[in-house]
XYZ file of N, CA, C and O in Angstrom:
712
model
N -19.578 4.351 17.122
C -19.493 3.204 16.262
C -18.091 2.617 16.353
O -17.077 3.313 16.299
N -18.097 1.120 16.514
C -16.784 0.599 17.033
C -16.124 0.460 15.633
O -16.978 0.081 14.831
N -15.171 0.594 15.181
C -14.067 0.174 13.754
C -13.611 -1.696 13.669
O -12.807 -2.438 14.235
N -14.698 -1.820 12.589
C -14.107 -3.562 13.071
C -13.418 -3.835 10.914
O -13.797 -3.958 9.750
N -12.164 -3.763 11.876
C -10.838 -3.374 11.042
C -9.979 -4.478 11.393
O -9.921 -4.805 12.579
N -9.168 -5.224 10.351
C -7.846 -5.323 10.860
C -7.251 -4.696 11.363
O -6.852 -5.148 12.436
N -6.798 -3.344 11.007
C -6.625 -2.642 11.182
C -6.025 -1.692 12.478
O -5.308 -0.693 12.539
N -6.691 -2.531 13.441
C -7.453 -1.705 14.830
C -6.759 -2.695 15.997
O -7.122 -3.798 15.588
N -6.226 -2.865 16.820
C -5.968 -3.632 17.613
C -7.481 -3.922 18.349
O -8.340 -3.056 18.514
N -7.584 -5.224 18.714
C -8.527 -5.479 19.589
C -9.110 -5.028 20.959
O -8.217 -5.160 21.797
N -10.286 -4.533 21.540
C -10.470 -4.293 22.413
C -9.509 -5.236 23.618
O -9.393 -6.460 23.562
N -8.804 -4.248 24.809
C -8.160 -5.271 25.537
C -8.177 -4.389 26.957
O -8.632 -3.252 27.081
N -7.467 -5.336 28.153
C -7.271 -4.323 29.485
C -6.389 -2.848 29.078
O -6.353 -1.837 29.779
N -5.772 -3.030 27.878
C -5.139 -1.787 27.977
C -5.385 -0.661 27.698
O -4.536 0.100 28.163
N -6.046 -0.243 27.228
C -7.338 0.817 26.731
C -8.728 0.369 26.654
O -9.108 -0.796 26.546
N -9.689 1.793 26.745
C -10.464 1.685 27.011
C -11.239 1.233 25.248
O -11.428 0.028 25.083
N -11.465 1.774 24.571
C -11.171 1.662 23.203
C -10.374 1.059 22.629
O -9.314 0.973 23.249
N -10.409 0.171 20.888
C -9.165 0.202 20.732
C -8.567 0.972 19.748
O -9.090 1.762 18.962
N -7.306 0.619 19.896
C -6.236 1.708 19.290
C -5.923 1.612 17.649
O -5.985 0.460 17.219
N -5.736 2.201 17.088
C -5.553 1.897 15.686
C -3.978 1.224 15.345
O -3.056 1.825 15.897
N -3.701 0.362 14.723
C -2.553 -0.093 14.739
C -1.158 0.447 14.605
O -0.156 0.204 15.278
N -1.478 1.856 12.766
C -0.587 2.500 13.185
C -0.322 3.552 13.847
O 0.744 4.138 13.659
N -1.581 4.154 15.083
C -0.980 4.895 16.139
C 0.054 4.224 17.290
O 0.642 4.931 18.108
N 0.160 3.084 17.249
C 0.483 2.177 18.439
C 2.641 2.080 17.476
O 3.707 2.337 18.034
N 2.493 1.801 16.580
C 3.583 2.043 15.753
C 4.464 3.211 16.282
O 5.434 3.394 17.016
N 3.201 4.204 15.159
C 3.916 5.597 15.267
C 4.328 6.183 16.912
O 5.067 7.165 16.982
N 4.076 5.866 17.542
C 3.797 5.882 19.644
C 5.236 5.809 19.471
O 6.117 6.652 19.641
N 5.270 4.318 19.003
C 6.975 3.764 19.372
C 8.296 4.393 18.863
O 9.367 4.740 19.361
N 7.694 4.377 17.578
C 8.628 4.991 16.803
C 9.131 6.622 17.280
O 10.206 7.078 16.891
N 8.363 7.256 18.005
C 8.496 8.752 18.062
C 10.099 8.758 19.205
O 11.057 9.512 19.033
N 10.000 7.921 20.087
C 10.995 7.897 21.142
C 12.415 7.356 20.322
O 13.489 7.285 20.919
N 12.311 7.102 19.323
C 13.687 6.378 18.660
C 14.123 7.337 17.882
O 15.293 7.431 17.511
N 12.881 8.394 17.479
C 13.659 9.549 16.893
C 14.549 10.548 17.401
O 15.512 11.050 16.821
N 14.138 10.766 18.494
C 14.867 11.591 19.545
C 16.666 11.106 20.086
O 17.577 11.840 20.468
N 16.632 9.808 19.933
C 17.493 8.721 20.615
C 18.818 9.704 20.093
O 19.485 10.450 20.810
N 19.015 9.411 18.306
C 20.134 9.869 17.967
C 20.802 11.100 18.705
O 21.965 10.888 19.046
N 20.242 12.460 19.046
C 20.139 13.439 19.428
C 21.108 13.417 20.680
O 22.224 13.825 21.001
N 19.889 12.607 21.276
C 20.072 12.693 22.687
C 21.376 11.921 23.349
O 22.081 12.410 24.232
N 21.577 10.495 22.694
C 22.947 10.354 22.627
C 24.346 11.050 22.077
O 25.457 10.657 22.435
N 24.086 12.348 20.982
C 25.027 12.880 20.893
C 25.588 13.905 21.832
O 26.742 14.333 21.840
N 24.390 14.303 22.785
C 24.698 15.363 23.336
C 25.142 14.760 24.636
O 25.834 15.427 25.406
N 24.711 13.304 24.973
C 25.690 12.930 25.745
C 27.305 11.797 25.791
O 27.925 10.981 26.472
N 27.289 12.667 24.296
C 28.634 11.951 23.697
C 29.331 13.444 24.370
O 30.217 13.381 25.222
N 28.936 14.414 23.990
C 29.552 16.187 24.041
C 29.999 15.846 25.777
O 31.149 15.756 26.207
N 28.940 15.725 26.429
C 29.015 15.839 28.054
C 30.458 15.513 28.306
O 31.366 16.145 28.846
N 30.361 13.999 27.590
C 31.295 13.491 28.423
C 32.850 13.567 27.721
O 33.757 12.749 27.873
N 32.865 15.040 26.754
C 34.144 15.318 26.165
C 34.459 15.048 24.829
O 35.528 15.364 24.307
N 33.264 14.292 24.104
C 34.145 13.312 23.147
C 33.501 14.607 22.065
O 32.375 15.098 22.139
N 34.364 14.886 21.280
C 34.413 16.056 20.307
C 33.002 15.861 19.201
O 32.249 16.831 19.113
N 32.792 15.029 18.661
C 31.805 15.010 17.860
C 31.251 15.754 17.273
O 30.124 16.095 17.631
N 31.867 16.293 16.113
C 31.877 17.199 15.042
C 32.570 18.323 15.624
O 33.391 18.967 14.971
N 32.249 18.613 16.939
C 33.031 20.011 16.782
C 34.883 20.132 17.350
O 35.607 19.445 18.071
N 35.051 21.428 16.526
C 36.748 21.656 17.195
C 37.106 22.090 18.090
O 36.679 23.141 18.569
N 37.890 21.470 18.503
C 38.514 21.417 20.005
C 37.582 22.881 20.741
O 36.703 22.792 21.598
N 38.032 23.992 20.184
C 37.501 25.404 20.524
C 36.005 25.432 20.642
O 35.466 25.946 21.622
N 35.376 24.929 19.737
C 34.088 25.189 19.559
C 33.167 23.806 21.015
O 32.057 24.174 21.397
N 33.587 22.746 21.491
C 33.551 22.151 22.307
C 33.639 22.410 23.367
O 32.821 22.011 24.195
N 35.192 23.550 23.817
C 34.950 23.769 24.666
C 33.648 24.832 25.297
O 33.050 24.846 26.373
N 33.549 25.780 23.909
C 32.597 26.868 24.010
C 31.106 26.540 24.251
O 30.341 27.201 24.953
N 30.790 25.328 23.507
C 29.617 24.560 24.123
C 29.623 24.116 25.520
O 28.937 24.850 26.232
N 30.041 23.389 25.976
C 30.433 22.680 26.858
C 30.513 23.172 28.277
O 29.994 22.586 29.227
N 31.541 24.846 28.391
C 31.954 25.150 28.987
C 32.949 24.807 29.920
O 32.997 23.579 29.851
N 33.891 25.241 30.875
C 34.430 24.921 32.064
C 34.251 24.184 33.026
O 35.084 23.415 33.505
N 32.746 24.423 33.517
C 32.084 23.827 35.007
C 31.271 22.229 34.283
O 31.171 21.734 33.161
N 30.863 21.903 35.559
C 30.184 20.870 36.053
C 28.614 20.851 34.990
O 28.029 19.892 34.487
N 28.350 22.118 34.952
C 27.066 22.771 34.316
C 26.992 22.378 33.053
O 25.922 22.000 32.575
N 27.923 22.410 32.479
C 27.216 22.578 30.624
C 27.048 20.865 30.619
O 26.021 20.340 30.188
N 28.074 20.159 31.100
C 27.809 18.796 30.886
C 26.700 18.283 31.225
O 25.989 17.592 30.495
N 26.404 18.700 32.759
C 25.294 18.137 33.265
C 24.033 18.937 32.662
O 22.973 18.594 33.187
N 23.950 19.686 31.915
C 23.096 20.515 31.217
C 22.882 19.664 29.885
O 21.706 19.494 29.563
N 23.781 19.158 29.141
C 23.483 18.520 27.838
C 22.798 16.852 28.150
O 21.953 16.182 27.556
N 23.759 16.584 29.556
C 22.746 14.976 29.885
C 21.453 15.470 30.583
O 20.629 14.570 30.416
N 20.969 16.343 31.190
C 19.761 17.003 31.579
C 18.329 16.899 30.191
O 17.195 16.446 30.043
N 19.169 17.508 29.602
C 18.079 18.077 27.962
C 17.751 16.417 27.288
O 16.723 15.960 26.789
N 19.149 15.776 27.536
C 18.873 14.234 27.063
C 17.965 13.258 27.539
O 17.659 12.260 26.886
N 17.593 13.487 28.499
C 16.601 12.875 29.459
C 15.623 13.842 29.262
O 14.702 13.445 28.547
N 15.536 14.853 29.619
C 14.291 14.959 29.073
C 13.653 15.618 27.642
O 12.497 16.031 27.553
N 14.544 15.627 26.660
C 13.810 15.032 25.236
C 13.776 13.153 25.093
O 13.226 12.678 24.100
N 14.232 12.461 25.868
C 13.858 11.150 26.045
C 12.591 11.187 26.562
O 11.671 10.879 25.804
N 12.264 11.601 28.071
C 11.197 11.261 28.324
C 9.879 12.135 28.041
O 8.830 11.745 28.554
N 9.877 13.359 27.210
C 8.627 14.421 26.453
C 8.411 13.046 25.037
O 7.277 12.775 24.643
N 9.304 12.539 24.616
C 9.320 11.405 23.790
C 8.341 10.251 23.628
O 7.617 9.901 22.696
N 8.602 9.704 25.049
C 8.313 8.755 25.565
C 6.854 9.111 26.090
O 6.331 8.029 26.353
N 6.250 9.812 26.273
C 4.626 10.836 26.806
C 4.001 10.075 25.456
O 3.068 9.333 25.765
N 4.281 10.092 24.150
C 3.651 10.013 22.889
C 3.065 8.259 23.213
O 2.049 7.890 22.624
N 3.570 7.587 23.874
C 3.317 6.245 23.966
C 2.124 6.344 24.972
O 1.357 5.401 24.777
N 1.739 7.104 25.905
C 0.855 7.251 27.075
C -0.677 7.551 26.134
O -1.822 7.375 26.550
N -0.274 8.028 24.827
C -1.565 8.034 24.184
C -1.927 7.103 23.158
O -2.655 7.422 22.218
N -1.472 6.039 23.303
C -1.851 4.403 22.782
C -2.137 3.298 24.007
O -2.510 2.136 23.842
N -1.917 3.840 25.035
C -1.611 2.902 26.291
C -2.967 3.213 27.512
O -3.725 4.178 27.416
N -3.013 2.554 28.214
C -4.039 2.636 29.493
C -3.495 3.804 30.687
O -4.214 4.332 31.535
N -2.367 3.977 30.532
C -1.871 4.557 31.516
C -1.812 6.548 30.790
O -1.258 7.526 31.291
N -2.574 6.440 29.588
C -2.553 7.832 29.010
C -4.363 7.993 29.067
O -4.819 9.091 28.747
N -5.153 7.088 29.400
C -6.234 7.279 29.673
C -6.631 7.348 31.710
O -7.105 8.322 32.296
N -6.329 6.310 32.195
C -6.386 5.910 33.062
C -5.203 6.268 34.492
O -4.348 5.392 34.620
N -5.111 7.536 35.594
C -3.998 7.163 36.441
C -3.889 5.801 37.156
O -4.739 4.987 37.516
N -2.461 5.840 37.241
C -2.117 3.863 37.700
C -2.392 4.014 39.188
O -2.062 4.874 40.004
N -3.160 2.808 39.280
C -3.651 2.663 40.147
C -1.955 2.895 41.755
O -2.243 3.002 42.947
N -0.781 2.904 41.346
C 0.121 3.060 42.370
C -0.084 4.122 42.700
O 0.393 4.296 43.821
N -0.714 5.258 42.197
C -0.244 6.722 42.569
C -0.976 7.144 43.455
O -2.129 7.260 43.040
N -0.797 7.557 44.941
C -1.710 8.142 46.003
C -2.816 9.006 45.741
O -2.461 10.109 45.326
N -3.919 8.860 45.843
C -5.066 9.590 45.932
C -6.046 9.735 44.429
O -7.186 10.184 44.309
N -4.940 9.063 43.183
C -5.623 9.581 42.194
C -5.802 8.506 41.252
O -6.490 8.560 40.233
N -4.951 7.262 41.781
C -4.766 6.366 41.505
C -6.116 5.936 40.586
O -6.701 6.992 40.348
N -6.897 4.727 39.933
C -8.026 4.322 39.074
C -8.647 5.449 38.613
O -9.724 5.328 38.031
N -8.207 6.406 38.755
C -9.425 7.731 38.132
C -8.864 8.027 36.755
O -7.694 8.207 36.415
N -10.465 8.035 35.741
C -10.050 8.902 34.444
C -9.250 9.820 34.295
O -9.303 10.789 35.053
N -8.411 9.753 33.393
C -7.770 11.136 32.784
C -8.961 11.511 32.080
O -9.620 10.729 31.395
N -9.252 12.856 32.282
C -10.284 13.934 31.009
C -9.364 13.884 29.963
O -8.139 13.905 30.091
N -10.038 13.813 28.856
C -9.129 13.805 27.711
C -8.799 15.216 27.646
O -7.608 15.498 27.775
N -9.527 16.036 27.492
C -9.007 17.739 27.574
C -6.866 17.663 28.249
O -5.761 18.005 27.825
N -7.486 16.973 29.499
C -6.271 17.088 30.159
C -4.948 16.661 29.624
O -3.866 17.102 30.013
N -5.200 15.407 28.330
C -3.757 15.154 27.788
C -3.935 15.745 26.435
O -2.970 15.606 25.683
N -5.182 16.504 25.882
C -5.420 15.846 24.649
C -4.281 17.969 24.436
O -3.338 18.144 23.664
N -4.920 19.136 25.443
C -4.608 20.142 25.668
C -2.763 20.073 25.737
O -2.121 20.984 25.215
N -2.374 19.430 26.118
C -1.090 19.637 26.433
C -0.152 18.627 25.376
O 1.069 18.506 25.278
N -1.249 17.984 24.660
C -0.352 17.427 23.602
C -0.244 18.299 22.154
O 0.797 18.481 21.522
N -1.512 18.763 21.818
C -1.438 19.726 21.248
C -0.142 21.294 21.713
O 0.551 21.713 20.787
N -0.073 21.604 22.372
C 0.699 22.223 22.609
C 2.054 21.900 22.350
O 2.753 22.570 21.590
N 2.379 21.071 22.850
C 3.613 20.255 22.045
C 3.942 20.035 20.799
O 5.137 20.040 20.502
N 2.989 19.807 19.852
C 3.266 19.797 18.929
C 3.556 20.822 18.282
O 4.514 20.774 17.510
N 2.686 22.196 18.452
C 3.186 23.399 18.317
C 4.548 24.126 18.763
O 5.051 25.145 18.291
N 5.021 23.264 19.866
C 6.049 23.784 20.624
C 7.530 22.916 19.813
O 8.634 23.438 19.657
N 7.134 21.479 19.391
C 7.973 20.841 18.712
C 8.049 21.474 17.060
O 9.171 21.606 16.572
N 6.861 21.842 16.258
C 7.332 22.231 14.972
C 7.906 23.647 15.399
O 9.114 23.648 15.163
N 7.659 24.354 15.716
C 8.961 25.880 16.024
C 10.077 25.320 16.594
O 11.049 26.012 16.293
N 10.416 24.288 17.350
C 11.501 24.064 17.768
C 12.256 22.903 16.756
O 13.411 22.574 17.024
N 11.787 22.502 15.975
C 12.545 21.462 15.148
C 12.070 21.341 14.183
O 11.864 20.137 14.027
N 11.599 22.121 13.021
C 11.428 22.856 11.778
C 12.505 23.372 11.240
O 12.521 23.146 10.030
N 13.617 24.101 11.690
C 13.878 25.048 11.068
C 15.666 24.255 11.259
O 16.698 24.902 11.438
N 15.581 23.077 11.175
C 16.460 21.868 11.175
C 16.441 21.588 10.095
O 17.431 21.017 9.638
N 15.215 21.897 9.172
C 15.561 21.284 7.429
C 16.305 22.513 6.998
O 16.583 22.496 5.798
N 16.647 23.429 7.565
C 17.754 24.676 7.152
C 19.212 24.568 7.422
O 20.041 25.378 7.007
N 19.501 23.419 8.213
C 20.398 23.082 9.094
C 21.790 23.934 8.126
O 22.321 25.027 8.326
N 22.061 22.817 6.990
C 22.904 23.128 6.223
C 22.899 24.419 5.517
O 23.889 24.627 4.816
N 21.741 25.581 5.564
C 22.293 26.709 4.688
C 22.795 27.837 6.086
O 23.176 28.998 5.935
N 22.643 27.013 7.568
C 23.052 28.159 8.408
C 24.755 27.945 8.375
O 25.257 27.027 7.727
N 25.733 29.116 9.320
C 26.948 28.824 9.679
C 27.214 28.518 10.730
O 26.643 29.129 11.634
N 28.222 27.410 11.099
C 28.520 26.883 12.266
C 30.017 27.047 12.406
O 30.676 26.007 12.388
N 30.563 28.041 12.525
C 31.612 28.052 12.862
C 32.295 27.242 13.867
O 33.464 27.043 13.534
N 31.905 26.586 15.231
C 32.288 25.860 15.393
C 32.551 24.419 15.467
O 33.251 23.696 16.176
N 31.804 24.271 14.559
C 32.069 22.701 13.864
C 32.764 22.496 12.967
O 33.024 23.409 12.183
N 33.283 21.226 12.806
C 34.148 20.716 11.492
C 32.821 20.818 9.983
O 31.674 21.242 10.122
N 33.158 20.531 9.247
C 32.608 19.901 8.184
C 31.646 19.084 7.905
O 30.529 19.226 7.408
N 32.461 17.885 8.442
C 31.956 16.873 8.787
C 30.997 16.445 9.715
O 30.047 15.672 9.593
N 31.442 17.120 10.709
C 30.217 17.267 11.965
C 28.783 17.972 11.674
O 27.731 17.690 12.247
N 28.959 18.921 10.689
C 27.864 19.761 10.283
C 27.234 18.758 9.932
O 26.249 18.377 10.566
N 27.748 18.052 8.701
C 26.687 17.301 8.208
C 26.454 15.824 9.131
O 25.456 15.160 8.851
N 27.218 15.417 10.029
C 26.352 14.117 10.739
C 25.580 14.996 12.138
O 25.051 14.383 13.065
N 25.638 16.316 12.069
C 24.379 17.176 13.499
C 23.096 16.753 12.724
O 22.278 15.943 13.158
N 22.992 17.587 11.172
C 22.143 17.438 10.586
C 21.541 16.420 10.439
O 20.345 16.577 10.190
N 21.917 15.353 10.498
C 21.158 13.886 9.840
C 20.997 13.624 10.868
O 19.848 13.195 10.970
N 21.786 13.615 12.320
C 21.198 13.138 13.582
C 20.165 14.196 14.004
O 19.252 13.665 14.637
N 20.050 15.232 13.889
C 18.829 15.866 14.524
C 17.887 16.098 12.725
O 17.223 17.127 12.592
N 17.935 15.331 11.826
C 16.484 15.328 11.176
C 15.415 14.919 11.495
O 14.334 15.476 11.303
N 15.598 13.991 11.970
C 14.518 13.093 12.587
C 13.491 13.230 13.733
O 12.648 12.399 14.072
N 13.729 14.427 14.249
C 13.488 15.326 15.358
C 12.418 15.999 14.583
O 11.589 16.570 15.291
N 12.224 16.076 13.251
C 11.371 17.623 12.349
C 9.964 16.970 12.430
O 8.966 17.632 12.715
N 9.924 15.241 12.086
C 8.616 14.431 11.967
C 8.082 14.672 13.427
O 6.858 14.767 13.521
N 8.959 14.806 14.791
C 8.914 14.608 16.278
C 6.430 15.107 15.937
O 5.447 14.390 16.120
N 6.536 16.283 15.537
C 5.593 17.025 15.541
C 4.178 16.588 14.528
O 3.009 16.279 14.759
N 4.900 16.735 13.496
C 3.159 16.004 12.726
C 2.836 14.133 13.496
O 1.734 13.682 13.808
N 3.902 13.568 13.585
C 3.792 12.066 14.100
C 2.502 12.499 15.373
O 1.288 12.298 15.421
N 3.393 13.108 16.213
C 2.455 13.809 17.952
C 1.454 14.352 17.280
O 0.366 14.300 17.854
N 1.494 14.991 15.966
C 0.075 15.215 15.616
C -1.113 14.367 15.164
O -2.289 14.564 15.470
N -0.631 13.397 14.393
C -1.407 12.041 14.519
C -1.724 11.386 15.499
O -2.862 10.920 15.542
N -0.834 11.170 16.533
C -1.338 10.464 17.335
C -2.263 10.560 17.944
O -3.311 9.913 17.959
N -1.714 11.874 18.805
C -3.072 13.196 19.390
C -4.435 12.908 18.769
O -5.391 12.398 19.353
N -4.361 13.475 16.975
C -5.834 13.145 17.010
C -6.658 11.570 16.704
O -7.857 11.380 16.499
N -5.869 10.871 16.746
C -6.230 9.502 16.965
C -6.671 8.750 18.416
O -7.343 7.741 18.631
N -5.877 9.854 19.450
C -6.217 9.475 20.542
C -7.820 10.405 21.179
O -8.611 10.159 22.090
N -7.740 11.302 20.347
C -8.707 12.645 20.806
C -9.804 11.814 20.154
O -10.604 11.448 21.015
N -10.131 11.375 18.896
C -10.983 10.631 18.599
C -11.460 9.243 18.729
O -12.457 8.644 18.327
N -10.383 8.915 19.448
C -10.779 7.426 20.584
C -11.658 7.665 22.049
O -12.348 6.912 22.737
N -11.279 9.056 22.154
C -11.538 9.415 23.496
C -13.157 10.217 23.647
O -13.776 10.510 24.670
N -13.441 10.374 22.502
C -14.320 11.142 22.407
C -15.665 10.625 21.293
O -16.553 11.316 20.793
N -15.418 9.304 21.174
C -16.336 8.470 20.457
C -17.740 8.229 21.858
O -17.761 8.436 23.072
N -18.608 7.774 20.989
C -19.822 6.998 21.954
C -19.680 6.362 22.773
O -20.652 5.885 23.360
């Protein structure tokens, strides 16, 4: 049964179904949560202290080539695990694009995104849950101050998981209608 909603974006080339309005929102919104994060850690890379003291910077950071290119590494890709949440409002989270050799116009099975988004979300609330504790842990090497702007920049990271959980089943039940 089709949803004839305001509500609902209109049937269009971009899905096969249409999408509910605020999954198409929440899609967007999920990649802007991550943003703060991910720019701080490539504030760290490139030296600039940000919350922490001199000592505790370097101890993150390390000596080599590695820790830097390790914190812009993680930044890219919590940008783009981010950015996946939009593939399940879009044609290109149902459908492979037609550029890609051999697999190009063929269905995605929903199993195939619907399995690995779920997982994520499980994998995101253990990994960014225990961020609303931020402030009763110790950080010795941070300032003060830094404690509390880590915290407010990685809160936003805690929704990362029920949001992917909405979406998921908004997309699981688009996908799996008549």
């Amino acid at each position: 049964m089709m949803i004839k909603d305001a509500a609902v974006l209109p049937p269009s080339i971009d899905t096969e179904r249409p999408v509910p309005r605020w999954a198409v929102g929440v899609a967007h919104v999920v990649p802007l949560l991550a943003l703060p994060s991910s720019l701080w850690r490539i504030g760290l890379a490139l030296g600039l202290p940000l919350g922490y003291t001199e000592q505790g910077l370097r101890d993150l950071v390390g000596a080599t080539a590695w820790g830097p290119l390790y914190l812009i590494a993680l930044s890219m890709l919590t940008e783009a695990a981010a950015l996946l949440t939009v593939g399940l409002v879009r044609r290109w989270g149902e459908v492979v694009p037609r550029w890609i050799p051999l697999l190009g116009g063929r269905t995605i099975p929903r199993l195939a995104v619907t399995v690995p988004a779920w997982f994520g979300v499980g994998v995101l609330a253990l990994l960014w849950t225990p961020f609303l504790f931020w402030w009763t842990l110790p950080h010795p090497g941070m300032t003060v101050t830094g404690r509390l702007l880590v915290g407010f920049i990685y809160l936003p990271l805690v929704a990362w998981a029920p949001l992917l959980a909405a979406v998921t089943l908004s997309y699981q039940r688009r996908r799996t209608g008549p």
